[in-house]
PDB file of C-alpha atoms in Angstrom:
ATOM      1  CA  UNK A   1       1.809   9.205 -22.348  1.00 44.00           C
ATOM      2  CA  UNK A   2      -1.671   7.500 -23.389  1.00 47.00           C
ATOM      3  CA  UNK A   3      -4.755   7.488 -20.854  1.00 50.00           C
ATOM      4  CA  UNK A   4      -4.001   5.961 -17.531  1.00 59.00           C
ATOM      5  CA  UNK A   5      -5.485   3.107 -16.451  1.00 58.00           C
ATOM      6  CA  UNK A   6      -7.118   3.698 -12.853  1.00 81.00           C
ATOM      7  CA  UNK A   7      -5.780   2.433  -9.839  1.00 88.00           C
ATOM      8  CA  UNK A   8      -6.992  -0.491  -8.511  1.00 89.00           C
ATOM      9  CA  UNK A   9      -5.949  -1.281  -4.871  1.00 92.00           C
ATOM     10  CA  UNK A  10      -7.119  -4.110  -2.602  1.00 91.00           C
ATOM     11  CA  UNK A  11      -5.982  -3.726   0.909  1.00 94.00           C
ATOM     12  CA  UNK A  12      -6.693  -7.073   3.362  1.00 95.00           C
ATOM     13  CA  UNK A  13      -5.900  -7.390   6.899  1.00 97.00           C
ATOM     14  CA  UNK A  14      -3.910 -10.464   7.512  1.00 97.00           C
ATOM     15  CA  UNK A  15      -4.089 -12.123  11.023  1.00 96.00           C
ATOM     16  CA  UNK A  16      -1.312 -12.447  12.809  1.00 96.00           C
ATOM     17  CA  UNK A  17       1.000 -15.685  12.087  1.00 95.00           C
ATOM     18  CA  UNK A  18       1.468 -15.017   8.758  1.00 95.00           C
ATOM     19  CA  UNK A  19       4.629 -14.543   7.305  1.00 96.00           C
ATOM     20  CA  UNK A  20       3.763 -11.493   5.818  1.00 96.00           C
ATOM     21  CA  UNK A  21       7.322 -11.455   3.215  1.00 96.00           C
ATOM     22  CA  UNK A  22       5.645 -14.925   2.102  1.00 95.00           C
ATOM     23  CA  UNK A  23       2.681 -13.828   1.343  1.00 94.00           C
ATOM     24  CA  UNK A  24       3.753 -10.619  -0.904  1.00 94.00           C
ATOM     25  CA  UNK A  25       5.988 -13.284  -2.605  1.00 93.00           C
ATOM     26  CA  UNK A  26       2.864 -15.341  -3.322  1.00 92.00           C
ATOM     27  CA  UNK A  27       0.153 -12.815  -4.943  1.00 90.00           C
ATOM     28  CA  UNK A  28       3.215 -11.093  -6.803  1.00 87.00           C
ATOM     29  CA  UNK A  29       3.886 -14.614  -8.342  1.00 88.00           C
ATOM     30  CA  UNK A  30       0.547 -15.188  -8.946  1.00 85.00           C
ATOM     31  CA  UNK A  31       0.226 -11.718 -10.477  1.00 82.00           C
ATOM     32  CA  UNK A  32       3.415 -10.469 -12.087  1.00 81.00           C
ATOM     33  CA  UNK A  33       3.217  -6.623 -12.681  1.00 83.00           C
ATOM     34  CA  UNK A  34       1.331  -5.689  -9.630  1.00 88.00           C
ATOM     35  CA  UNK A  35       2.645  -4.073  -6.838  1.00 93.00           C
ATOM     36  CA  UNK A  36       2.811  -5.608  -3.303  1.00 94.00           C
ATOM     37  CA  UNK A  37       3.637  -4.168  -0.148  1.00 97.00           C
ATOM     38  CA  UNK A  38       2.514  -4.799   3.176  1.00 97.00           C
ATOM     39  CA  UNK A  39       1.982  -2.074   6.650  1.00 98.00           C
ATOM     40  CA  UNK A  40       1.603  -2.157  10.371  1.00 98.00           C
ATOM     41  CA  UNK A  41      -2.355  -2.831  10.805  1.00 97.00           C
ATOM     42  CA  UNK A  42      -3.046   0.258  12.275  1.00 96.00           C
ATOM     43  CA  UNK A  43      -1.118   2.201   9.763  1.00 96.00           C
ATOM     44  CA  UNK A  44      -4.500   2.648   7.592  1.00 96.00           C
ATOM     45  CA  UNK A  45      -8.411   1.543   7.657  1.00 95.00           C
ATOM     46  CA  UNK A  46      -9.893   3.026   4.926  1.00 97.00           C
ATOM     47  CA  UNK A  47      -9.059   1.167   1.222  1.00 96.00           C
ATOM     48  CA  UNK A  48      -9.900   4.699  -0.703  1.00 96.00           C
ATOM     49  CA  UNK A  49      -6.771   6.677   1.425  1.00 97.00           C
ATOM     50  CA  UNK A  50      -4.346   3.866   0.354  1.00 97.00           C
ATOM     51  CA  UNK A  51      -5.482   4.040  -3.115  1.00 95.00           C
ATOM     52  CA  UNK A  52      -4.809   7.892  -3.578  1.00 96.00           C
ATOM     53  CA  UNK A  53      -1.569   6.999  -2.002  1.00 97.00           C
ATOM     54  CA  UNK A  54      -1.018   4.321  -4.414  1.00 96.00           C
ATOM     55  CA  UNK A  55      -1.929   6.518  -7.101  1.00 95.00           C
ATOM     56  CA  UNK A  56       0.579   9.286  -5.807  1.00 96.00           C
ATOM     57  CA  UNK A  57       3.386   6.112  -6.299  1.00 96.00           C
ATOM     58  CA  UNK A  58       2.418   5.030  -9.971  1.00 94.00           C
ATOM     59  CA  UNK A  59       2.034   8.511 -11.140  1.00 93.00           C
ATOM     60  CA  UNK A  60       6.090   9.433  -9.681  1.00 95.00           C
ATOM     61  CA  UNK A  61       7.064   6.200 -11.541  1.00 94.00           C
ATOM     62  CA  UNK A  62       5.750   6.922 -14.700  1.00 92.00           C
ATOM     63  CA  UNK A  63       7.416  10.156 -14.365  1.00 94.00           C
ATOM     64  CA  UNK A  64      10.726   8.781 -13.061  1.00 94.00           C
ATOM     65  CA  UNK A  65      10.090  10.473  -9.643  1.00 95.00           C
ATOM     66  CA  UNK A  66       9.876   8.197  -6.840  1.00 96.00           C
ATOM     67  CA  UNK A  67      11.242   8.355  -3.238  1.00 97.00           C
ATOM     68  CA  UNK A  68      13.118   5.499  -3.518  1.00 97.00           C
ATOM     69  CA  UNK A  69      14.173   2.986  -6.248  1.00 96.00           C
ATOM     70  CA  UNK A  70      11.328   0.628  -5.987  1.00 96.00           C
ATOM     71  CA  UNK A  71       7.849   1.813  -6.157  1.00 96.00           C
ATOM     72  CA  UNK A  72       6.974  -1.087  -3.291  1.00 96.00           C
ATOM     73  CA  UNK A  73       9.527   1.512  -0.679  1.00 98.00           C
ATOM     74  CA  UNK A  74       7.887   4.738  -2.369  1.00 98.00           C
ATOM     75  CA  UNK A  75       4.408   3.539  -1.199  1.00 98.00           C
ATOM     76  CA  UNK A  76       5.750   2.712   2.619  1.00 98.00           C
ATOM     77  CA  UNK A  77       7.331   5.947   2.636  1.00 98.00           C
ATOM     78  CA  UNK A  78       4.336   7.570   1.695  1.00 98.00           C
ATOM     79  CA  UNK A  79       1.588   5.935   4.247  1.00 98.00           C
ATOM     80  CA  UNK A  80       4.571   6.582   6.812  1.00 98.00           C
ATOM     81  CA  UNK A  81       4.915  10.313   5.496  1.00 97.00           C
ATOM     82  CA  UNK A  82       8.448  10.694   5.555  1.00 97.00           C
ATOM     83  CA  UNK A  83      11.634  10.331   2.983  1.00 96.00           C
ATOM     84  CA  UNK A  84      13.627   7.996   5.345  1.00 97.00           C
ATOM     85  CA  UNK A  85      13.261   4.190   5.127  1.00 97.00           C
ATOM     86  CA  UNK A  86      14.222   3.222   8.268  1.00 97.00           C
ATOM     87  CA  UNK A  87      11.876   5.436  10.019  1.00 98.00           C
ATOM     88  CA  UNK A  88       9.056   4.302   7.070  1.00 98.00           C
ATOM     89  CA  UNK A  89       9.705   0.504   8.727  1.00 97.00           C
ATOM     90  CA  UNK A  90       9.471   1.170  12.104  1.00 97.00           C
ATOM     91  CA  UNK A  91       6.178   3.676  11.718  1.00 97.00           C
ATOM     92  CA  UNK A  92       4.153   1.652   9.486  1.00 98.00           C
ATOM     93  CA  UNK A  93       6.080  -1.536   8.109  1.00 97.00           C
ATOM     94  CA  UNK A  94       4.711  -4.980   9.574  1.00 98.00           C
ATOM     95  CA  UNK A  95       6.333  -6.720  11.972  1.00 96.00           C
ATOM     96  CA  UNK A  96       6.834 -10.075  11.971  1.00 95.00           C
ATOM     97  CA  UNK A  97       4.414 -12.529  13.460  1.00 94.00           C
ATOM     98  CA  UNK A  98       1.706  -9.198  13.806  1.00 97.00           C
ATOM     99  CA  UNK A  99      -1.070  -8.953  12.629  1.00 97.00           C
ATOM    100  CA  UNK A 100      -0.801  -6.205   8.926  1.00 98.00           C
ATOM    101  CA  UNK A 101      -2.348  -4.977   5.979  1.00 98.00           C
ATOM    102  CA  UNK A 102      -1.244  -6.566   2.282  1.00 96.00           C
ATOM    103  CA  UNK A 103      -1.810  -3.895  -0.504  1.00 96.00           C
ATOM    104  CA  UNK A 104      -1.716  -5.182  -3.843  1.00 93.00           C
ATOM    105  CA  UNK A 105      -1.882  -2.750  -6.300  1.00 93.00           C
ATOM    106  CA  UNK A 106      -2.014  -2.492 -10.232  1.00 86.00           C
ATOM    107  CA  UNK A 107      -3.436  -0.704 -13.446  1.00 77.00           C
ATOM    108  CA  UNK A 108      -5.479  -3.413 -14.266  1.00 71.00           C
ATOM    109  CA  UNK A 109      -8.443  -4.545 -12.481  1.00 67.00           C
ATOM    110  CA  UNK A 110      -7.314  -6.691  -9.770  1.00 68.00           C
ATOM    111  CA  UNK A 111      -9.592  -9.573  -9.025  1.00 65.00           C
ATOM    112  CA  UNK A 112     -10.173 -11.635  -6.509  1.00 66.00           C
ATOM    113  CA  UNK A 113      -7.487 -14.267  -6.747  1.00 67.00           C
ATOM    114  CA  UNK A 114      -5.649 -12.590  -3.859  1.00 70.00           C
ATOM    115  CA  UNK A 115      -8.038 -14.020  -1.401  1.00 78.00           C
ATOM    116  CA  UNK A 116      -7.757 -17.727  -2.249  1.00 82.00           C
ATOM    117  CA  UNK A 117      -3.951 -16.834  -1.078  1.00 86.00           C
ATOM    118  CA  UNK A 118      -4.884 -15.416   2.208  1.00 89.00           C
ATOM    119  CA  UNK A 119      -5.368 -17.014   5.362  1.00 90.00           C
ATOM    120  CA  UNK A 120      -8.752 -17.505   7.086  1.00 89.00           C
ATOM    121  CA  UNK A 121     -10.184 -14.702   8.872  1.00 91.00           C
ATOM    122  CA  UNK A 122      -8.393 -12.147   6.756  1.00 93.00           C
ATOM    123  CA  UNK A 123     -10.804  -9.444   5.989  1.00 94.00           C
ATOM    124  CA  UNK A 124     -10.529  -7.002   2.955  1.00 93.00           C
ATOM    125  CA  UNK A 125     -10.868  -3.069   4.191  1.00 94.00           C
ATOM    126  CA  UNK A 126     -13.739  -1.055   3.389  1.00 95.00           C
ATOM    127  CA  UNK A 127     -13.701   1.631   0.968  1.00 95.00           C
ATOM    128  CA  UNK A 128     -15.452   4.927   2.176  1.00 96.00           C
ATOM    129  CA  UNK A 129     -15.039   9.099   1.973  1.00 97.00           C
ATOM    130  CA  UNK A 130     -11.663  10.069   3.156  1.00 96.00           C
ATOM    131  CA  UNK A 131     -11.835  12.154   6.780  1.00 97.00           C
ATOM    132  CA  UNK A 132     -10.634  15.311   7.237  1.00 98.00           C
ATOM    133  CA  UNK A 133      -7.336  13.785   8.706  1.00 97.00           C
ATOM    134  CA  UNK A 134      -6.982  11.007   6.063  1.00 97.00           C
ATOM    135  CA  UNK A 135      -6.824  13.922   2.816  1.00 97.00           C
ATOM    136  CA  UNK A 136      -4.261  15.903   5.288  1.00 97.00           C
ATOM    137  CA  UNK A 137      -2.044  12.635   5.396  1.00 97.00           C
ATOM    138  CA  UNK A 138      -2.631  12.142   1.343  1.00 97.00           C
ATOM    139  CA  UNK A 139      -1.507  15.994   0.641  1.00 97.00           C
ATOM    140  CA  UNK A 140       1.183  15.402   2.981  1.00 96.00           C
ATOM    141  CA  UNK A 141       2.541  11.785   1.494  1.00 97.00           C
ATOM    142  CA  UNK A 142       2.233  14.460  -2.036  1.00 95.00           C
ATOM    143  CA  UNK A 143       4.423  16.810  -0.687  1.00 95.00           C
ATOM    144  CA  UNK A 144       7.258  14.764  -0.125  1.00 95.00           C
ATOM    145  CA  UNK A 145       8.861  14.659  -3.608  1.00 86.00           C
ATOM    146  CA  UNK A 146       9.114  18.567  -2.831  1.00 80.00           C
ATOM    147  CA  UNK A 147      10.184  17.727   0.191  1.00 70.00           C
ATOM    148  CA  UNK A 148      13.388  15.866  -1.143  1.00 67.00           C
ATOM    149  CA  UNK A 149      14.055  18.464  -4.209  1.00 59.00           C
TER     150      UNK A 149
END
């Protein structure tokens, strides 16, 4: 393996209305190779948590390690901290017609294209520190692949 690319992540919070399967659809035409997935709203605030998360997915693909087959799943099952889909979906997938957040995700700087796809008053979320709680949730969402071996 060469040097890796950082993650870039940008993480928006969609109003509700949106067709949120549409939308993913949309940027990942408009930008094949990155990854899309969108959450429950309230599954995450803080752009710099879902970014180590993201980074926790890319790294087990490169390494042939993910939770599930697609790295999309791998990142739900991480922000919902557990190894079982259906539980992932109904913890921190987004429901239809709610509001939720859109993570799209790549090695490549990601710019702002995205937003010329997204609705009005969707608002990107703000990078800061992680909390106590938030790096607890990221070692947790790491521990997983031990979890399953």
């Amino acid at each position: 393996m060469g040097a890796e690319l950082p993650v870039e992540l940008r993480c928006y919070l969609v109003p509700e209305g949106t067709d949120h399967e549409a939308l993913k659809r949309a940027v990942a035409h408009k930008w094949p190779g990155v990854l899309t997935q969108s959450a429950d709203a309230r599954a995450a605030s803080n752009e710099t948590y879902l970014r180590m998360l993201a980074s926790q997915t890319l790294a087990a693909e490169e390494v042939g390690s993910l939770l599930a087959e697609k790295p999309e799943v791998d990142l739900l099952l991480r922000l919902a901290r557990t190894t079982q889909i259906s539980e992932a979906i109904a913890n921190a997938g987004a429901k239809k017609g709610k509001a939720f957040l859109l993570l799209v995700v790549g090695r490549a700087t990601i710019g702002g294209e995205a937003e010329s796809l997204l609705p009005e008053r969707s608002v990107r979320r703000a990078s800061r520190d992680l909390t106590k709680d938030e790096l607890l949730k990221v070692e947790e969402a790491a521990l997983l692949n031990a979890a399953r071996a």
